[in-house]
XYZ file of C-alpha atoms in Angstrom:
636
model
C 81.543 31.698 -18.247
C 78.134 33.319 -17.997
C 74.921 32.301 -16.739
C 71.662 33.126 -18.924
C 68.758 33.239 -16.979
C 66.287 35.215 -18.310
C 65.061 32.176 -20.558
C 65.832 29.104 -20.367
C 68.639 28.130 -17.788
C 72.124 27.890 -20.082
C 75.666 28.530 -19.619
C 77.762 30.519 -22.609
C 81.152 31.050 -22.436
C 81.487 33.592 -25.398
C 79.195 32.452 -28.366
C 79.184 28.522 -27.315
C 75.897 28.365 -25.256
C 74.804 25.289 -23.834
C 70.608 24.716 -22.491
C 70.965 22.333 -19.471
C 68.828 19.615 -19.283
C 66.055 19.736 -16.852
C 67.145 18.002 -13.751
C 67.167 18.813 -10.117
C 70.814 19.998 -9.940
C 69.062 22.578 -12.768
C 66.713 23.637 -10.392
C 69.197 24.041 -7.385
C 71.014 26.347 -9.634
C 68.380 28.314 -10.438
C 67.272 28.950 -7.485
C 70.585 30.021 -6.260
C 71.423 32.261 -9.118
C 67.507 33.821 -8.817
C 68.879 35.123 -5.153
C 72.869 35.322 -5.780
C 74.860 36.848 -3.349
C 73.201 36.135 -0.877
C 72.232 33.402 1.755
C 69.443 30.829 0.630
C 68.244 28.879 3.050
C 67.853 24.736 3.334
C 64.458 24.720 3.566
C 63.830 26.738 0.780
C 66.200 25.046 -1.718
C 64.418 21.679 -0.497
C 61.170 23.065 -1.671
C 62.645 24.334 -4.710
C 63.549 20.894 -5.715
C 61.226 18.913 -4.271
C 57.819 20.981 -3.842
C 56.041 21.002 -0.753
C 55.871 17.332 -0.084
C 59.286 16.137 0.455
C 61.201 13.550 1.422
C 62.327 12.214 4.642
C 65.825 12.469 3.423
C 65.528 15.879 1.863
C 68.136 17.573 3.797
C 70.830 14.922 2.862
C 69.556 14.247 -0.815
C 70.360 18.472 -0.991
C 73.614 17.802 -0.191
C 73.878 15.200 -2.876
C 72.448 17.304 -4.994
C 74.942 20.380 -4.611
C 77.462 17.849 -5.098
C 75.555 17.072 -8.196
C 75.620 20.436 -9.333
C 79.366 21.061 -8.174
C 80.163 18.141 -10.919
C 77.915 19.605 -13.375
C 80.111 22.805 -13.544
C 83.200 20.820 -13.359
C 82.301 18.992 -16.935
C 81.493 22.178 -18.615
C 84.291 24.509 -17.196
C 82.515 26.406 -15.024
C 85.639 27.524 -12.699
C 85.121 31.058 -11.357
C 82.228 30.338 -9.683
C 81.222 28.044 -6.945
C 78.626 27.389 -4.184
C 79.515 28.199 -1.242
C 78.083 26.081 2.103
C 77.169 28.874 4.584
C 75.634 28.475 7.878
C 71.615 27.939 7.548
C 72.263 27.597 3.827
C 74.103 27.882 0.080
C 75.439 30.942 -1.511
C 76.209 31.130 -4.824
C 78.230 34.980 -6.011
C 77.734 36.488 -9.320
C 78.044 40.052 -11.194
C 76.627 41.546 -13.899
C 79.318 40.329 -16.316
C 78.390 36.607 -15.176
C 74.921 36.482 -14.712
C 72.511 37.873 -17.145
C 69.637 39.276 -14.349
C 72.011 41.162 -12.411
C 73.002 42.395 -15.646
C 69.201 43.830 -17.131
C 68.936 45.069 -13.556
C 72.666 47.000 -13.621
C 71.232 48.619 -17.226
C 68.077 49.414 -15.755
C 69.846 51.336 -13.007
C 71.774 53.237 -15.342
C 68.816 54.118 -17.359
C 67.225 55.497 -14.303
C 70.190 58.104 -13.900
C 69.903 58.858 -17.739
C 66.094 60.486 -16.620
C 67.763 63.909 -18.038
C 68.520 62.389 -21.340
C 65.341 60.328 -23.090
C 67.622 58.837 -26.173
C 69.978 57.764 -23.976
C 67.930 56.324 -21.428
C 65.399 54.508 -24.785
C 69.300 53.247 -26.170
C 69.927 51.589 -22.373
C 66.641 49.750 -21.594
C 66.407 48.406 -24.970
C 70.117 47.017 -24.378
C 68.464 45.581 -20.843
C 66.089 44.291 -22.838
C 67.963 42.195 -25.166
C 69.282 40.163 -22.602
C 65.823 38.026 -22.238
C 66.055 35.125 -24.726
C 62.415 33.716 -24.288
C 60.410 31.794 -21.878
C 61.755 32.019 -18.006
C 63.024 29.007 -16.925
C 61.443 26.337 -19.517
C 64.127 23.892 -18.459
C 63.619 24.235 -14.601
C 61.064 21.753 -13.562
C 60.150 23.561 -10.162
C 56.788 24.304 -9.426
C 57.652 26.708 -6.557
C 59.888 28.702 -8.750
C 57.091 28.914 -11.224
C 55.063 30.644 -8.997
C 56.688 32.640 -6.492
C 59.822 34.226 -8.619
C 58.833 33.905 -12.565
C 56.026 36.844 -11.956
C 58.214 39.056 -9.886
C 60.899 38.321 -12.597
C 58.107 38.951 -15.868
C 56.907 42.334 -13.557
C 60.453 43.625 -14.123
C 60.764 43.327 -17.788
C 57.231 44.126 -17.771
C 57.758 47.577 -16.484
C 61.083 47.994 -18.316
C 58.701 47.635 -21.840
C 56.400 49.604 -20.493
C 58.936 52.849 -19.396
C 60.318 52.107 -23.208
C 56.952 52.392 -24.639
C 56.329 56.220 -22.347
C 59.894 56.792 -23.542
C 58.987 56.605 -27.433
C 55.708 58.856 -27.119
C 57.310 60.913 -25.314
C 59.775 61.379 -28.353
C 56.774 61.515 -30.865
C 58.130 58.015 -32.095
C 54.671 56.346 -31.683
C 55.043 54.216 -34.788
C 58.036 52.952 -33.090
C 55.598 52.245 -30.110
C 53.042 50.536 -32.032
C 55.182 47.365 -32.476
C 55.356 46.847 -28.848
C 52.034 47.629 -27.775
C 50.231 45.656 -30.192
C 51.907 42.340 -28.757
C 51.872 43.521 -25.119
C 47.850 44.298 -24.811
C 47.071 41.148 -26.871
C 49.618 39.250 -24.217
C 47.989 41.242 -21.213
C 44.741 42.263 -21.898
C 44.266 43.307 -18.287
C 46.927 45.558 -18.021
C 45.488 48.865 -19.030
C 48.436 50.902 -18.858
C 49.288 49.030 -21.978
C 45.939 50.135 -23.793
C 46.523 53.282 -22.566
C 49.705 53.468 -24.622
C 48.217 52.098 -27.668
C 45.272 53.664 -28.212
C 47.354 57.150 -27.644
C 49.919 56.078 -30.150
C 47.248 55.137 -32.765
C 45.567 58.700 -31.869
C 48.987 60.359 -32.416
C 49.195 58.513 -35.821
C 46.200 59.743 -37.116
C 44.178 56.955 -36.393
C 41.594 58.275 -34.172
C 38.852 55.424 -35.668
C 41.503 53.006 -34.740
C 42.324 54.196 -31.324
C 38.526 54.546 -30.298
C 37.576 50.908 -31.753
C 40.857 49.976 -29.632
C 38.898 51.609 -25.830
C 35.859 50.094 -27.059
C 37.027 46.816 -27.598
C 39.475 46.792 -24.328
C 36.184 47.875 -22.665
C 34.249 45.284 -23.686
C 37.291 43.136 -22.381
C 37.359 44.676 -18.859
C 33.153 44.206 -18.649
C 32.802 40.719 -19.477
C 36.000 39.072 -18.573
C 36.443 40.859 -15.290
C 33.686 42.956 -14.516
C 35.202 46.348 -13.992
C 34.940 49.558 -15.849
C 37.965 50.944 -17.832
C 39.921 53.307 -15.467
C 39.565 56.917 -15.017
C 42.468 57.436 -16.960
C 41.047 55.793 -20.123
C 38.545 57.024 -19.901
C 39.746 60.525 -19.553
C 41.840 59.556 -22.847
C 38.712 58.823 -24.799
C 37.104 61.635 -23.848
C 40.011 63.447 -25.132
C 40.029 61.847 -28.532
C 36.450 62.295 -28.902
C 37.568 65.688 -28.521
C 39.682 66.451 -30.943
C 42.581 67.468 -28.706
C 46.101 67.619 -28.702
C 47.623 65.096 -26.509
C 51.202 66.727 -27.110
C 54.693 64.990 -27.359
C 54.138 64.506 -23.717
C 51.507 61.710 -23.877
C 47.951 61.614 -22.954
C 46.574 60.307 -19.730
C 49.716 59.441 -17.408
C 52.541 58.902 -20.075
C 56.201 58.924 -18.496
C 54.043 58.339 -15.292
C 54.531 55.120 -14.588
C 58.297 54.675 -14.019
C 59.832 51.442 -12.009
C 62.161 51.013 -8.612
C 65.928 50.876 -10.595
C 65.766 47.024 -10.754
C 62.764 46.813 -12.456
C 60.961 44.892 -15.644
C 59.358 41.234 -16.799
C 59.060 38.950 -19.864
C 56.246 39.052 -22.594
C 55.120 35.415 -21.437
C 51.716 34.456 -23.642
C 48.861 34.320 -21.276
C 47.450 31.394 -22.850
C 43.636 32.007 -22.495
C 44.091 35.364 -23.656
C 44.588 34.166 -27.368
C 42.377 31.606 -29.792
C 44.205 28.358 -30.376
C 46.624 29.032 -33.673
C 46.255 33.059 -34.024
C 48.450 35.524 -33.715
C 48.294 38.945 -32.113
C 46.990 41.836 -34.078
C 49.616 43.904 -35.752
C 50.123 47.611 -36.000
C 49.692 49.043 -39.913
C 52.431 50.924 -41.803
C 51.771 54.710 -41.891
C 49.911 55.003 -44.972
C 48.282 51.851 -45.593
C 44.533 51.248 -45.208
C 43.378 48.901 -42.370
C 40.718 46.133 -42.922
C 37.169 46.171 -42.037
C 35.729 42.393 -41.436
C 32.058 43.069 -40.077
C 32.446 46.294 -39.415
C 35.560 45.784 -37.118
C 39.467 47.491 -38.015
C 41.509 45.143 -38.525
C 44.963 46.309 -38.316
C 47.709 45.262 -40.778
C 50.412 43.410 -39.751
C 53.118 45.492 -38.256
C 56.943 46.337 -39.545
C 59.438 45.781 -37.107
C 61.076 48.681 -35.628
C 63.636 50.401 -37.951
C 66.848 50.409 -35.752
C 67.162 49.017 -32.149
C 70.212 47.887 -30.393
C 71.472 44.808 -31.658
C 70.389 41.488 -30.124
C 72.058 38.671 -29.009
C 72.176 35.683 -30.959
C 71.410 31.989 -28.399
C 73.131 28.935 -29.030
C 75.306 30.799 -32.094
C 77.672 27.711 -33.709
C 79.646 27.499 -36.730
C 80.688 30.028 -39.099
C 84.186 30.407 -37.282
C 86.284 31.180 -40.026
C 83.794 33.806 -42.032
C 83.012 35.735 -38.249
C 87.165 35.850 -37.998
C 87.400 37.041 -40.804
C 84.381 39.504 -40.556
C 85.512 41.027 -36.917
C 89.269 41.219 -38.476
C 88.027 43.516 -41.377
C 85.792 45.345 -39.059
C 88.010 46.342 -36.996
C 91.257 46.986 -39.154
C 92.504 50.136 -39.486
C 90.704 51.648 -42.768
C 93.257 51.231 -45.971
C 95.438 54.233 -46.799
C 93.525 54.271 -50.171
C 90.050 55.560 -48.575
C 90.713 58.741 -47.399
C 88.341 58.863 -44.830
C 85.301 58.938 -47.011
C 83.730 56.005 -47.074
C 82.980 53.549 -44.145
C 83.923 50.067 -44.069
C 81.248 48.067 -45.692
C 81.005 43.724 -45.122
C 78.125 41.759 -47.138
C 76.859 39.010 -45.845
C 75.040 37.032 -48.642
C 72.824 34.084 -49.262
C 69.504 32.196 -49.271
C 66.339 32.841 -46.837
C 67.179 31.119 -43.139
C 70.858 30.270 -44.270
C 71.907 32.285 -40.429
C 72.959 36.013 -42.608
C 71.601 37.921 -39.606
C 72.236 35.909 -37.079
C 76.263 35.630 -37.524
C 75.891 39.712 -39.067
C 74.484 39.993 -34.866
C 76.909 37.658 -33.458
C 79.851 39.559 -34.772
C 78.074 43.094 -33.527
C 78.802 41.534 -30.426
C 82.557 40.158 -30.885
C 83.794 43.607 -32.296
C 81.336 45.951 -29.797
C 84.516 47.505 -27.979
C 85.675 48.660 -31.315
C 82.629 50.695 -31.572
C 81.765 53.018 -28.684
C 79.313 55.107 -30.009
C 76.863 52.211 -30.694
C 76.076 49.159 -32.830
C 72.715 49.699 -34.411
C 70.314 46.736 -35.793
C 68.569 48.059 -39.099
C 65.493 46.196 -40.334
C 65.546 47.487 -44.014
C 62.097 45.255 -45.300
C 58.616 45.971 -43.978
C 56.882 42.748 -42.760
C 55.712 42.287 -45.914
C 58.627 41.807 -47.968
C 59.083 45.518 -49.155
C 61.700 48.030 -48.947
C 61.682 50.437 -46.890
C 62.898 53.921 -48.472
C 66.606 55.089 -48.013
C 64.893 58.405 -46.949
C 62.995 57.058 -43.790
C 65.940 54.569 -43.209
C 68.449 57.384 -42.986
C 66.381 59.629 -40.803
C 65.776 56.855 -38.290
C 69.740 55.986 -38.431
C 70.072 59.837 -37.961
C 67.771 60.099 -35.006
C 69.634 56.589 -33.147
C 72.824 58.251 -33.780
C 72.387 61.797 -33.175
C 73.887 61.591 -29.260
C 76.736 59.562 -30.183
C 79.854 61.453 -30.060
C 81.637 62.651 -32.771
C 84.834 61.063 -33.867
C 83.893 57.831 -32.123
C 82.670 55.109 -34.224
C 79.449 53.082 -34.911
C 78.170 49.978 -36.572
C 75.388 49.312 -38.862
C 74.066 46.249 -39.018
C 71.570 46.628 -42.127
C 69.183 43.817 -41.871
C 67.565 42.049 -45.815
C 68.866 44.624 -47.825
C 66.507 44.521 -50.853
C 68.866 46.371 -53.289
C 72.034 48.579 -53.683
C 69.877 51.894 -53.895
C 68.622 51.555 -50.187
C 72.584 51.419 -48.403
C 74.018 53.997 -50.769
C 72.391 56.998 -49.020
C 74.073 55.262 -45.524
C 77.727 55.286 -47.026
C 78.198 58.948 -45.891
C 80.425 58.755 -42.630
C 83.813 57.933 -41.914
C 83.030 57.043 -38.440
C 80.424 53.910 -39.361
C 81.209 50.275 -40.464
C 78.567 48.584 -42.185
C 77.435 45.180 -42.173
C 74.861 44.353 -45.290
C 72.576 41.281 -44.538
C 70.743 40.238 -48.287
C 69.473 37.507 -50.058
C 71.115 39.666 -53.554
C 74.265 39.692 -54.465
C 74.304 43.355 -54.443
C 77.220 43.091 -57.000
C 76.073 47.166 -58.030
C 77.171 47.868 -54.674
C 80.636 45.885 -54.374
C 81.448 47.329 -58.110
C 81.102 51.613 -56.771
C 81.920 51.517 -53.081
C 83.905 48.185 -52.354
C 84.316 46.038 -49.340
C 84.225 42.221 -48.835
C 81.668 39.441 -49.476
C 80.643 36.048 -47.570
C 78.137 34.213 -49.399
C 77.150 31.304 -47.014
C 75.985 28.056 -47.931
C 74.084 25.245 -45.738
C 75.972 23.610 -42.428
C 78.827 21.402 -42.672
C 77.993 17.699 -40.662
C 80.269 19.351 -37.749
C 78.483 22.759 -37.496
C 74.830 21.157 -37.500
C 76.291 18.530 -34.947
C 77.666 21.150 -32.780
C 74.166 23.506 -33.075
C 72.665 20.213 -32.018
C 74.940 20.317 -28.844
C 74.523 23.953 -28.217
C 71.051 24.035 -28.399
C 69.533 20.785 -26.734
C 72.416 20.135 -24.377
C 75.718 17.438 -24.906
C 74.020 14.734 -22.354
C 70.842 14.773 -24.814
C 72.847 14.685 -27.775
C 75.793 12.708 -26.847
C 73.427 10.067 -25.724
C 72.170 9.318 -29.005
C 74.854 10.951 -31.282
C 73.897 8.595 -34.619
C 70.107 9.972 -34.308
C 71.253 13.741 -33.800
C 73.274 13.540 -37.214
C 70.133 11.585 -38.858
C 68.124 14.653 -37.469
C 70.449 16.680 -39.152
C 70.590 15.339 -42.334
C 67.045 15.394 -42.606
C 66.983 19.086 -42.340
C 69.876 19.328 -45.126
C 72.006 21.279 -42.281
C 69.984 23.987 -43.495
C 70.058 26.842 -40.401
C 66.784 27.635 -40.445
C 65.820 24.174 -40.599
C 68.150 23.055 -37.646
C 66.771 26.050 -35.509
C 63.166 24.913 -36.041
C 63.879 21.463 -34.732
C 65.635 22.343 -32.048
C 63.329 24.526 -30.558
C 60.435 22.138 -31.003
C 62.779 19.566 -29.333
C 63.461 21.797 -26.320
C 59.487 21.750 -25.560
C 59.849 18.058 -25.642
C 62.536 17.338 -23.527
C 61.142 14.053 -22.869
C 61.094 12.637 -26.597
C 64.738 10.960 -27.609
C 66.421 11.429 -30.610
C 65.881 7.945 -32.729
C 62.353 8.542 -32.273
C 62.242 12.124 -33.357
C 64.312 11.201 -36.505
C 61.172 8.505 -37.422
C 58.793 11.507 -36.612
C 60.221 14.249 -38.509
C 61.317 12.384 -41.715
C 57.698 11.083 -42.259
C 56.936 14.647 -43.461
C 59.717 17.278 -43.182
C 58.074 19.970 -44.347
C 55.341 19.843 -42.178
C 57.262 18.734 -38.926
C 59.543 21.897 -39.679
C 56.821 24.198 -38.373
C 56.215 25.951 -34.758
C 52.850 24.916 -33.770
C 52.697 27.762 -31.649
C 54.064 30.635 -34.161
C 52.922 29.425 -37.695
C 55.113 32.806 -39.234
C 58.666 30.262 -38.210
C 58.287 27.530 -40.512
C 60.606 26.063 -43.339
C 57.572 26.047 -46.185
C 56.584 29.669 -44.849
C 60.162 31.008 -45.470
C 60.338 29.780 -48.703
C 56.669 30.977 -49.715
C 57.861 34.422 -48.739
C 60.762 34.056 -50.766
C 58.898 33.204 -53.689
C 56.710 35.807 -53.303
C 59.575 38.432 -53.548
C 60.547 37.580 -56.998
C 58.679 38.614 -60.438
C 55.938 36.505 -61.427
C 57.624 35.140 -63.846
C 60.781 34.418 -62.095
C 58.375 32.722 -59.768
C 57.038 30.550 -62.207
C 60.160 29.329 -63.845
C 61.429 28.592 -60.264
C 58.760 26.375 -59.380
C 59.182 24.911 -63.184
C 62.926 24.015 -62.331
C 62.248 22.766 -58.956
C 59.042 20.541 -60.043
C 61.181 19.248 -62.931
C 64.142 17.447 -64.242
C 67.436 18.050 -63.242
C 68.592 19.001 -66.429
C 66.433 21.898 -66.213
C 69.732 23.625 -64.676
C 71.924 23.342 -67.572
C 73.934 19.927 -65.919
C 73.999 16.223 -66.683
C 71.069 14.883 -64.292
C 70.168 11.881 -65.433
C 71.255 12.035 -68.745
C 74.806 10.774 -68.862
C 76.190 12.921 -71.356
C 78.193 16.463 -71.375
C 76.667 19.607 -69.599
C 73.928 21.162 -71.367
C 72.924 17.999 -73.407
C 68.661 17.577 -73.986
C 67.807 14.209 -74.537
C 64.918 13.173 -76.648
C 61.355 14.352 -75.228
C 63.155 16.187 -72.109
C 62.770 19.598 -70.880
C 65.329 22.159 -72.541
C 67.662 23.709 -70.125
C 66.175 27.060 -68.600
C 68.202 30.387 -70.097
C 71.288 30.990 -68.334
C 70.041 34.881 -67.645
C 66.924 33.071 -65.606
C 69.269 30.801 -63.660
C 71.700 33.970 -62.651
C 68.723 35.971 -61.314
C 67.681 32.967 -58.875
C 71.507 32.434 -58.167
C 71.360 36.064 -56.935
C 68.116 36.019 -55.539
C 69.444 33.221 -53.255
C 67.354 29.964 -54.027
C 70.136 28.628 -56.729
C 73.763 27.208 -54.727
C 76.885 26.755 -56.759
C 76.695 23.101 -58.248
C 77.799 20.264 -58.695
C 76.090 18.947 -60.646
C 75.659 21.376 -63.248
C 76.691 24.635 -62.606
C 74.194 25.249 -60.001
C 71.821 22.947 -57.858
C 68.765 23.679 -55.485
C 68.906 22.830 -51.735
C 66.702 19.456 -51.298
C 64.195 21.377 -48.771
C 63.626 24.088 -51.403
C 63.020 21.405 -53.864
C 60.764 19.210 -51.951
C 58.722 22.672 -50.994
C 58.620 23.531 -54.410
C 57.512 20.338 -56.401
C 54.787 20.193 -53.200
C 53.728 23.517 -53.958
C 53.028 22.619 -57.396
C 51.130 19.192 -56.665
C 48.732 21.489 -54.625
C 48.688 24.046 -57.329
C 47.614 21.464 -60.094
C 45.364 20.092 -57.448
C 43.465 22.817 -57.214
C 43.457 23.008 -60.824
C 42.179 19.840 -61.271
C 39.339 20.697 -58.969
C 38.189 23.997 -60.872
């Protein structure tokens, strides 16, 4: 059993994670496991749990609670660790391998002692990093904890980013930067190390308009919200662009200055006057593409993710059992006689948009990373558009992430939305990788000249959604109202995406029960499928950008199929009679060639009826899309 922290407080015991439920035995616990190992007093657990103004009773309502707690880990098998009463206070003893802070901090030790070795040390914080799964503590209802041990904790990560950010200058990566420092000045506009490290990058780019709009802006910032000038250093760095001058693979002003103590670095928590209500933070642009200009101002593009990182962990992972067996078998089989050593072993994972491809492609990185010592590499292979990225820039990043491994021992690629067969070809070189192919395509090209096994997934079953449920918004929560959790459920057509969106808008309203969510969410779907505070995680906006891969006229037939009658797919529908049969004054049935792209492309499942059928979310997105289409033609 392991204890996640670094987000909200859960438990996992391999991929089953469970959130607790916010509760005062929750915040006992956390505050333990914030100082494990060691001796926390009385009086500071009391005010933990109860603030400053406590009860009379306090002291013997702690002991109740510890016995509270004590029961807690009894009913979800939490047996090799315990809390120990110790004079003056409780103990509670941990280790890396069952606690997830002690964990980042053991990585960010061992990055420290990789100084000599800049890949190396990049490879290890990045793994640190991966351990934080999102908003510290969002489940422990403790005002003291909020304020005197979530900033010390968010001032560790925060450092850790930051000595990953010098790290990737320093290796003349800077549009590898970009994507961090565009989010982490936007989420800390005071902190001018961070604008430091951007507007250096975007110099180093070739983006020297960019980079000085970037000072003037951040000094702007500095004069009205806090009345101080920009530092000397950044203002040393302007100078320096103004210049002309070469800042050098070493960095401008004070890069790779600013390294932590070993157990250092903090999460990317919004600042929430820092933003407008509903936007989102600037984005850096591809190299090549032409920013905006609104009034005058750059506005940068939105930004690609970075190319390969380590692989992240995957909360509250459920279901999909049998194809991750199956997946972690193959993976890490011997490779058949028949190879010869020349090709690696390649998996597809296939499917629609937000059907879970990457996340159980990620889960079983994890299950099968002993097999794999020199690495298990996440490969984003789409832009944030939508488009490819060339096999030529995705095989010298792979090259560059790979290039201190050590030969003879193997590594995993875990290539992300693969577009089409040309773009993993150019990867199939080495006998020493495994490949894992995440796409929406069938990618049949690929199967036919270099082999290896397909899962194409379909939506939940009633038992995985239920169990997701479980995972993700606790079994008291759940089990409490079990009839309204499978309603929920079934409302989202056990679609993952769907089921991922609820639960996380669930988890911010701990407060709201089940029966009354189901009333909530089926008066609209669509639009209750949304994150109020990230508009880019919605249902309709993963479809849209699904729709807007295809051809135009793929598109358009699409939306004609999903707007229309069901024997638009070649089945019965309605009709009553044999496949394929057109009554009177109905639609024809679309060409079969139309129907097998958008069975590849994803948005088409196996039937019955007919021989293929259209998840009911997709369908209600798509006739809605074409009500406010005709709308809007109506209006013109």
């Amino acid at each position: 059993m392991r204890f996640q922290l670094l987000g909200p407080l859960a438990l996992a015991d391999g991929p089953d994670v469970v959130v607790l439920q916010p509760s005062k035995p929750v915040i006992l616990l956390a505050a333990l496991l914030l100082h494990a190992n060691s001796t926390v007093s009385a009086e500071y657990l009391q005010r933990a749990v109860w603030g400053e103004d406590q009860p009379a009773t306090a002291r013997a309502a702690l002991q109740t609670c510890v016995l509270r707690l004590r029961r807690l880990f009894t009913k979800h098998g939490v047996t090799g660790t315990s809390i120990e009463a110790v004079p003056g206070g409780y103990r509670i003893t941990a280790g890396p391998p069952t606690l997830d802070l002690l964990g980042f901090r053991d990585q960010v030790r061992r990055a420290t002692a990789l100084a000599g070795d800049p890949e190396a040390e990049l490879y290890t914080l990045k793994d640190a990093l991966s351990l934080w799964q999102g908003s510290l503590l969002a489940n422990v209802r403790s005002d003291v904890l909020h304020r005197d041990e979530v900033p010390r904790l968010s001032e560790e990560r925060l450092r850790a980013v930051e000595r990953v950010c010098d790290l990737l200058l320093g290796l003349g990566r800077c549009g590898e930067a970009l994507v961090d420092l565009w989010t982490a000045t936007r989420v800390y506009p005071g902190h001018e190390r961070f604008h430091e490290q951007l507007i250096e990058a975007l110099y180093r780019t070739g983006r020297q308009s960019q980079a000085l709009a970037e000072y003037r802006r951040v000094k702007g910032f500095l004069l009205d919200e806090l009345g101080v000038d920009p530092s000397p250093s950044l203002r040393q760095l302007e100078l320096s662009i103004l210049r002309g001058e070469d800042l050098g693979a070493g960095g401008g002003s004070g890069a790779g200055g600013i390294r932590g103590a070993a157990g250092a670095v903090g999460a990317l928590e919004p600042a929430p006057a820092t933003l407008d209500p509903g936007s989102t933070p600037p984005a850096a642009p591809d190299p090549g593409s032409t920013p905006q200009v609104v009034q005058g101002v750059v506005v940068p593009l939105p930004a690609p993710a970075p190319v390969v990182g380590p692989v992240p962990a995957v909360p509250h992972f459920t279901g999909r059992e049998a194809e991750a067996a199956a997946m972690a078998a193959r993976l890490t089989a011997p490779p058949p006689p028949d190879a010869g050593g020349q090709r690696p072993l390649t998996v597809l994972v296939s499917g629609a948009p937000g059907i879970g491809k990457s996340a159980l492609a990620q889960h079983v990185a994890h299950l099968v990373r002993d097999s794999f010592p020199a690495g298990r590499l996440l490969v984003r292979m789409t832009r944030a558009d939508g488009h490819p990225r060339t096999a030529d820039e995705v095989a010298a990043e792979v090259a560059a992430a790979l290039g201190s491994g050590r030969a003879g021992e193997r590594a995993l690629l875990v290539l992300d939305d693969v577009v089409d067969a040309d773009q993993v070809r150019p990867l199939l070189t080495s006998p020493d990788l495994a490949v894992v192919v995440t796409s929406r395509m069938g990618l049949g090209g690929l199967i036919a000249t270099h082999g290896g096994w397909v899962h194409r997934l379909t939506a939940f079953t009633e038992a995985e959604s239920y169990a997701l449920l479980l995972a993700a918004l606790g079994t008291e929560r759940v089990e409490a109202e079990p009839r309204a959790a499978r309603h929920l459920a079934s409302l989202c057509g056990h679609f993952p995406a769907a089921l991922r969106i609820l639960t996380a808008r669930l988890l911010t309203r701990p407060g709201l029960r089940l029966g009354d969510a189901v009333e909530w969410l089926g008066d609209d779907p669509l639009a209750r499928l949304t994150l109020t505070d990230s508009p880019d995680h919605s249902v309709s906006g993963l479809f849209d950008r699904a729709l807007g891969r295809l051809d135009p006229r793929l598109s358009e037939a699409f939306l004609r199929i999903g707007s229309g009658p069901p024997e638009l797919l070649g089945g019965t529908g309605n009709t009553g009679g044999p496949e394929g049969a057109v009554r009177k004054g109905s639609h024809p049935p679309v060409p079969e060639d139309v129907l097998e792209q958008l069975a590849d492309a994803g948005l088409l499942e196996d039937g019955p009826p007919g021989p293929y059928r259209i998840h009911d979310l997709l369908r209600a997105h798509l006739r809605r899309t074409v009500r406010i289409r005709n709308r809007r033609t109506e209006k013109v």
